[in-house]
């Protein structure tokens, strides 16, 4: 099955950032006049130098922080953030005393979901990331890549509409990172998920995304938005193609 997924202005917006400015209490202007619209099922990456406000923007989009001025609209209604969103960070942040199954059950447990439904959904989420043989393991028994998979499963278990990922693969070796790219794209293509992904890695951004948002610092703002109009699924051929090299070059130039 060839699934074409390109960015088009479909009018099917999930989230809209309206002129967001963020000034922290110490005076740092982390974001200035950021405008960005993201469509349902889009995969959008944010790249830019350290301190340009990528994490700040992601937190504000997810409703974990408030803008100083401007608004974030989710699903057409103005809100502090989006209800149905999950976050994945670079550090998997698992509870060492819980099995991986119990770690993935936790978000549902906190919502008051029945024990049985927690178990079923957590098992299902762990299976999606290839960990069905590890339900009873503890985090210390897993590799870094496996811990990240658990973290992704924990984010998916509550069936979010938007997945916010802040440098999730930054600490992984290249081979593990590439495997996780493929797994993440598979999950994304087989769902209605919208993904907003922060990375320092231009190759990663081009490989994964429908669009790459290039930011600059002092104050943090959007410099350019580069569409990666290549079909999905993507594979190693794309990585070695001229088109890939050209995209990487135009983003590197913009940086
Ligand atoms: N809680 C805070 N209080 C004050 N300043 C902050 C706070 N969080 C971030 N900043 C500042 O805001 C700016 C943007 O920070 P942010 O963490 O969003 O950048 P980033 O692009 O994610 O950087 P990195 O690539 O290093 O993760 C930086 O100058 C940072 O020092
Ligand atoms: Mg950051």
GROMACS .gro file of C-alpha atoms and ligand atoms in nm:
model
  287
    1UNK     CA    1   0.000   0.000   0.000
    2UNK     CA    2   0.144   0.336  -0.101
    3UNK     CA    3   0.022   0.605   0.129
    4UNK     CA    4   0.077   0.950  -0.011
    5UNK     CA    5   0.103   1.205   0.261
    6UNK     CA    6   0.202   1.549   0.154
    7UNK     CA    7   0.132   1.878   0.308
    8UNK     CA    8  -0.151   2.056   0.138
    9UNK     CA    9  -0.352   2.340   0.272
   10UNK     CA   10  -0.645   2.114   0.347
   11UNK     CA   11  -0.815   2.353   0.586
   12UNK     CA   12  -0.822   2.066   0.831
   13UNK     CA   13  -0.646   2.249   1.109
   14UNK     CA   14  -0.561   2.090   1.439
   15UNK     CA   15  -0.373   2.373   1.595
   16UNK     CA   16  -0.316   2.736   1.520
   17UNK     CA   17  -0.059   2.959   1.686
   18UNK     CA   18  -0.166   3.323   1.660
   19UNK     CA   19   0.109   3.581   1.704
   20UNK     CA   20   0.251   3.417   2.012
   21UNK     CA   21   0.510   3.604   2.212
   22UNK     CA   22   0.668   3.460   2.523
   23UNK     CA   23   0.869   3.663   2.767
   24UNK     CA   24   0.991   3.480   3.077
   25UNK     CA   25   0.985   3.651   3.416
   26UNK     CA   26   1.359   3.720   3.395
   27UNK     CA   27   1.300   3.927   3.081
   28UNK     CA   28   1.417   3.669   2.824
   29UNK     CA   29   1.216   3.710   2.505
   30UNK     CA   30   1.193   3.343   2.407
   31UNK     CA   31   0.941   3.386   2.123
   32UNK     CA   32   0.826   3.682   1.920
   33UNK     CA   33   0.522   3.693   1.692
   34UNK     CA   34   0.512   3.324   1.612
   35UNK     CA   35   0.241   3.222   1.366
   36UNK     CA   36   0.197   2.864   1.266
   37UNK     CA   37  -0.089   2.645   1.156
   38UNK     CA   38  -0.072   2.268   1.166
   39UNK     CA   39  -0.309   2.036   0.987
   40UNK     CA   40  -0.452   1.706   1.099
   41UNK     CA   41  -0.213   1.417   1.024
   42UNK     CA   42   0.076   1.645   0.948
   43UNK     CA   43   0.429   1.568   1.066
   44UNK     CA   44   0.597   1.900   1.139
   45UNK     CA   45   0.950   1.945   1.273
   46UNK     CA   46   1.093   2.248   1.448
   47UNK     CA   47   1.467   2.302   1.399
   48UNK     CA   48   1.693   2.587   1.503
   49UNK     CA   49   1.989   2.679   1.717
   50UNK     CA   50   1.994   2.617   2.090
   51UNK     CA   51   1.787   2.875   2.271
   52UNK     CA   52   1.567   2.975   1.974
   53UNK     CA   53   1.255   2.875   2.164
   54UNK     CA   54   1.171   2.531   2.020
   55UNK     CA   55   1.086   2.377   2.357
   56UNK     CA   56   0.904   2.690   2.466
   57UNK     CA   57   0.689   2.684   2.153
   58UNK     CA   58   0.617   2.313   2.192
   59UNK     CA   59   0.513   2.358   2.557
   60UNK     CA   60   0.288   2.650   2.467
   61UNK     CA   61   0.128   2.453   2.182
   62UNK     CA   62   0.066   2.164   2.418
   63UNK     CA   63  -0.086   2.392   2.679
   64UNK     CA   64   0.190   2.321   2.933
   65UNK     CA   65   0.284   2.688   2.937
   66UNK     CA   66   0.105   3.012   2.852
   67UNK     CA   67   0.205   3.271   2.597
   68UNK     CA   68   0.265   3.624   2.720
   69UNK     CA   69   0.059   3.757   2.430
   70UNK     CA   70  -0.113   3.580   2.144
   71UNK     CA   71  -0.319   3.265   2.153
   72UNK     CA   72  -0.313   2.899   2.066
   73UNK     CA   73  -0.629   2.760   1.914
   74UNK     CA   74  -0.690   2.389   1.919
   75UNK     CA   75  -0.956   2.219   1.704
   76UNK     CA   76  -1.113   2.550   1.623
   77UNK     CA   77  -1.179   2.657   1.979
   78UNK     CA   78  -0.957   2.892   2.166
   79UNK     CA   79  -0.799   2.716   2.460
   80UNK     CA   80  -0.494   2.730   2.678
   81UNK     CA   81  -0.382   2.424   2.496
   82UNK     CA   82  -0.503   2.105   2.350
   83UNK     CA   83  -0.681   1.849   2.565
   84UNK     CA   84  -0.594   1.545   2.372
   85UNK     CA   85  -0.218   1.571   2.342
   86UNK     CA   86   0.079   1.373   2.469
   87UNK     CA   87   0.442   1.469   2.520
   88UNK     CA   88   0.761   1.268   2.470
   89UNK     CA   89   1.093   1.405   2.598
   90UNK     CA   90   1.453   1.304   2.537
   91UNK     CA   91   1.463   1.138   2.877
   92UNK     CA   92   1.217   0.848   2.882
   93UNK     CA   93   1.150   0.924   3.250
   94UNK     CA   94   1.014   0.582   3.348
   95UNK     CA   95   0.934   0.481   3.703
   96UNK     CA   96   1.204   0.230   3.798
   97UNK     CA   97   0.986   0.039   4.046
   98UNK     CA   98   0.712  -0.028   3.792
   99UNK     CA   99   0.723  -0.287   3.516
  100UNK     CA  100   0.708  -0.141   3.168
  101UNK     CA  101   0.346  -0.252   3.141
  102UNK     CA  102   0.265  -0.069   3.465
  103UNK     CA  103   0.455   0.238   3.338
  104UNK     CA  104   0.241   0.249   3.026
  105UNK     CA  105  -0.078   0.191   3.227
  106UNK     CA  106  -0.007   0.493   3.445
  107UNK     CA  107  -0.166   0.773   3.237
  108UNK     CA  108  -0.488   0.571   3.209
  109UNK     CA  109  -0.477   0.476   3.576
  110UNK     CA  110  -0.461   0.845   3.661
  111UNK     CA  111  -0.770   0.906   3.448
  112UNK     CA  112  -0.956   0.645   3.650
  113UNK     CA  113  -0.977   0.389   3.371
  114UNK     CA  114  -1.069   0.037   3.484
  115UNK     CA  115  -0.785  -0.202   3.560
  116UNK     CA  116  -0.882  -0.427   3.277
  117UNK     CA  117  -0.900  -0.152   3.016
  118UNK     CA  118  -0.567  -0.010   3.139
  119UNK     CA  119  -0.407  -0.348   3.087
  120UNK     CA  120  -0.553  -0.406   2.743
  121UNK     CA  121  -0.467  -0.063   2.611
  122UNK     CA  122  -0.115  -0.069   2.758
  123UNK     CA  123  -0.050  -0.410   2.607
  124UNK     CA  124  -0.175  -0.285   2.274
  125UNK     CA  125   0.043   0.029   2.287
  126UNK     CA  126   0.353  -0.172   2.379
  127UNK     CA  127   0.284  -0.413   2.095
  128UNK     CA  128   0.277  -0.119   1.852
  129UNK     CA  129   0.635  -0.037   1.948
  130UNK     CA  130   0.748  -0.399   1.928
  131UNK     CA  131   0.772  -0.466   2.301
  132UNK     CA  132   0.509  -0.735   2.351
  133UNK     CA  133   0.774  -0.972   2.486
  134UNK     CA  134   0.877  -0.731   2.763
  135UNK     CA  135   0.561  -0.650   2.960
  136UNK     CA  136   0.706  -0.776   3.289
  137UNK     CA  137   1.050  -0.620   3.252
  138UNK     CA  138   1.170  -0.326   3.458
  139UNK     CA  139   1.320  -0.013   3.299
  140UNK     CA  140   1.672  -0.103   3.421
  141UNK     CA  141   1.655  -0.419   3.209
  142UNK     CA  142   1.602  -0.225   2.886
  143UNK     CA  143   1.834  -0.051   2.638
  144UNK     CA  144   1.804   0.321   2.569
  145UNK     CA  145   1.610   0.256   2.248
  146UNK     CA  146   1.370   0.024   2.429
  147UNK     CA  147   1.312   0.280   2.703
  148UNK     CA  148   1.226   0.537   2.435
  149UNK     CA  149   0.981   0.289   2.283
  150UNK     CA  150   0.814   0.253   2.624
  151UNK     CA  151   0.796   0.630   2.650
  152UNK     CA  152   0.628   0.646   2.308
  153UNK     CA  153   0.385   0.369   2.407
  154UNK     CA  154   0.300   0.559   2.726
  155UNK     CA  155   0.230   0.869   2.515
  156UNK     CA  156   0.011   0.675   2.272
  157UNK     CA  157  -0.188   0.482   2.531
  158UNK     CA  158  -0.428   0.769   2.591
  159UNK     CA  159  -0.498   0.790   2.216
  160UNK     CA  160  -0.391   1.151   2.170
  161UNK     CA  161  -0.470   1.352   1.860
  162UNK     CA  162  -0.139   1.535   1.873
  163UNK     CA  163   0.197   1.396   1.980
  164UNK     CA  164   0.455   1.655   2.085
  165UNK     CA  165   0.811   1.524   2.084
  166UNK     CA  166   1.106   1.726   2.216
  167UNK     CA  167   1.433   1.581   2.084
  168UNK     CA  168   1.314   1.229   2.162
  169UNK     CA  169   1.599   1.051   1.982
  170UNK     CA  170   1.877   1.294   2.071
  171UNK     CA  171   2.053   1.055   2.308
  172UNK     CA  172   2.034   0.744   2.090
  173UNK     CA  173   2.299   0.593   1.864
  174UNK     CA  174   2.254   0.630   1.490
  175UNK     CA  175   2.128   0.277   1.421
  176UNK     CA  176   1.873   0.284   1.699
  177UNK     CA  177   1.764   0.628   1.589
  178UNK     CA  178   1.704   0.510   1.232
  179UNK     CA  179   1.504   0.212   1.351
  180UNK     CA  180   1.291   0.438   1.566
  181UNK     CA  181   1.236   0.676   1.274
  182UNK     CA  182   1.086   0.392   1.077
  183UNK     CA  183   0.873   0.273   1.368
  184UNK     CA  184   0.746   0.623   1.438
  185UNK     CA  185   0.655   0.680   1.073
  186UNK     CA  186   0.473   0.346   1.066
  187UNK     CA  187   0.270   0.437   1.373
  188UNK     CA  188   0.195   0.779   1.233
  189UNK     CA  189   0.089   0.652   0.890
  190UNK     CA  190  -0.143   0.396   1.044
  191UNK     CA  191  -0.321   0.650   1.261
  192UNK     CA  192  -0.476   0.995   1.258
  193UNK     CA  193  -0.194   1.135   1.466
  194UNK     CA  194  -0.051   1.479   1.412
  195UNK     CA  195   0.313   1.499   1.522
  196UNK     CA  196   0.512   1.808   1.619
  197UNK     CA  197   0.875   1.711   1.655
  198UNK     CA  198   1.170   1.915   1.784
  199UNK     CA  199   1.520   1.821   1.674
  200UNK     CA  200   1.871   1.960   1.623
  201UNK     CA  201   1.924   1.708   1.349
  202UNK     CA  202   1.846   1.842   1.001
  203UNK     CA  203   1.868   1.496   0.840
  204UNK     CA  204   1.615   1.362   1.087
  205UNK     CA  205   1.383   1.658   1.026
  206UNK     CA  206   1.391   1.614   0.647
  207UNK     CA  207   1.348   1.239   0.663
  208UNK     CA  208   1.045   1.248   0.890
  209UNK     CA  209   0.852   1.560   0.805
  210UNK     CA  210   0.585   1.704   0.580
  211UNK     CA  211   0.719   2.047   0.670
  212UNK     CA  212   1.024   2.176   0.853
  213UNK     CA  213   0.993   2.497   1.051
  214UNK     CA  214   1.330   2.671   1.073
  215UNK     CA  215   1.362   2.901   1.373
  216UNK     CA  216   1.618   3.160   1.472
  217UNK     CA  217   1.716   3.302   1.808
  218UNK     CA  218   1.721   3.631   2.002
  219UNK     CA  219   1.431   3.661   1.998
  220UNK     CA  220   1.307   3.319   1.898
  221UNK     CA  221   1.102   3.335   1.580
  222UNK     CA  222   1.017   3.146   1.265
  223UNK     CA  223   1.260   3.216   0.985
  224UNK     CA  224   1.131   2.991   0.712
  225UNK     CA  225   0.898   2.696   0.659
  226UNK     CA  226   1.024   2.437   0.415
  227UNK     CA  227   0.784   2.176   0.272
  228UNK     CA  228   0.930   1.831   0.215
  229UNK     CA  229   0.699   1.726  -0.065
  230UNK     CA  230   0.809   1.366  -0.091
  231UNK     CA  231   0.569   1.074  -0.059
  232UNK     CA  232   0.549   0.838   0.238
  233UNK     CA  233   0.644   0.573   0.320
  234UNK     CA  234   1.002   0.692   0.298
  235UNK     CA  235   1.298   0.461   0.300
  236UNK     CA  236   1.674   0.443   0.243
  237UNK     CA  237   1.630   0.543  -0.124
  238UNK     CA  238   1.502   0.880  -0.010
  239UNK     CA  239   1.804   0.920   0.218
  240UNK     CA  240   2.042   0.879  -0.074
  241UNK     CA  241   1.838   1.083  -0.324
  242UNK     CA  242   1.927   1.425  -0.467
  243UNK     CA  243   1.599   1.555  -0.340
  244UNK     CA  244   1.697   1.464   0.018
  245UNK     CA  245   2.036   1.633  -0.019
  246UNK     CA  246   1.878   1.946  -0.161
  247UNK     CA  247   1.630   1.974   0.126
  248UNK     CA  248   1.906   1.928   0.382
  249UNK     CA  249   2.110   2.196   0.208
  250UNK     CA  250   1.828   2.450   0.194
  251UNK     CA  251   1.755   2.402   0.563
  252UNK     CA  252   2.121   2.420   0.657
  253UNK     CA  253   2.149   2.742   0.454
  254UNK     CA  254   1.844   2.883   0.631
  255UNK     CA  255   2.008   2.801   0.964
  256LIG     N1  256   1.176   2.888   3.251
  256LIG     C1  257   1.255   2.977   3.188
  256LIG     N2  258   1.285   3.094   3.247
  256LIG     C2  259   1.363   3.186   3.184
  256LIG     N3  260   1.414   3.169   3.062
  256LIG     C3  261   1.386   3.054   2.998
  256LIG     C4  262   1.307   2.952   3.058
  256LIG     N4  263   1.297   2.848   2.971
  256LIG     C5  264   1.368   2.885   2.863
  256LIG     N5  265   1.422   3.008   2.879
  256LIG     C6  266   1.502   3.085   2.781
  256LIG     O1  267   1.420   3.101   2.665
  256LIG     C7  268   1.497   3.083   2.547
  256LIG     C8  269   1.438   2.968   2.467
  256LIG     O2  270   1.456   2.847   2.540
  256LIG     P1  271   1.409   2.705   2.485
  256LIG     O3  272   1.439   2.606   2.590
  256LIG     O4  273   1.270   2.717   2.439
  256LIG     O5  274   1.506   2.689   2.360
  256LIG     P2  275   1.534   2.561   2.268
  256LIG     O6  276   1.528   2.608   2.127
  256LIG     O7  277   1.446   2.450   2.309
  256LIG     O8  278   1.686   2.527   2.304
  256LIG     P3  279   1.761   2.384   2.304
  256LIG     O9  280   1.784   2.351   2.159
  256LIG    O10  281   1.890   2.412   2.375
  256LIG    O11  282   1.674   2.285   2.375
  256LIG     C9  283   1.640   3.061   2.594
  256LIG    O12  284   1.708   3.184   2.591
  256LIG    C10  285   1.624   3.011   2.735
  256LIG    O13  286   1.735   3.044   2.812
  257LIG    MG1  287   1.479   2.258   2.386
   0.00000   0.00000   0.00000
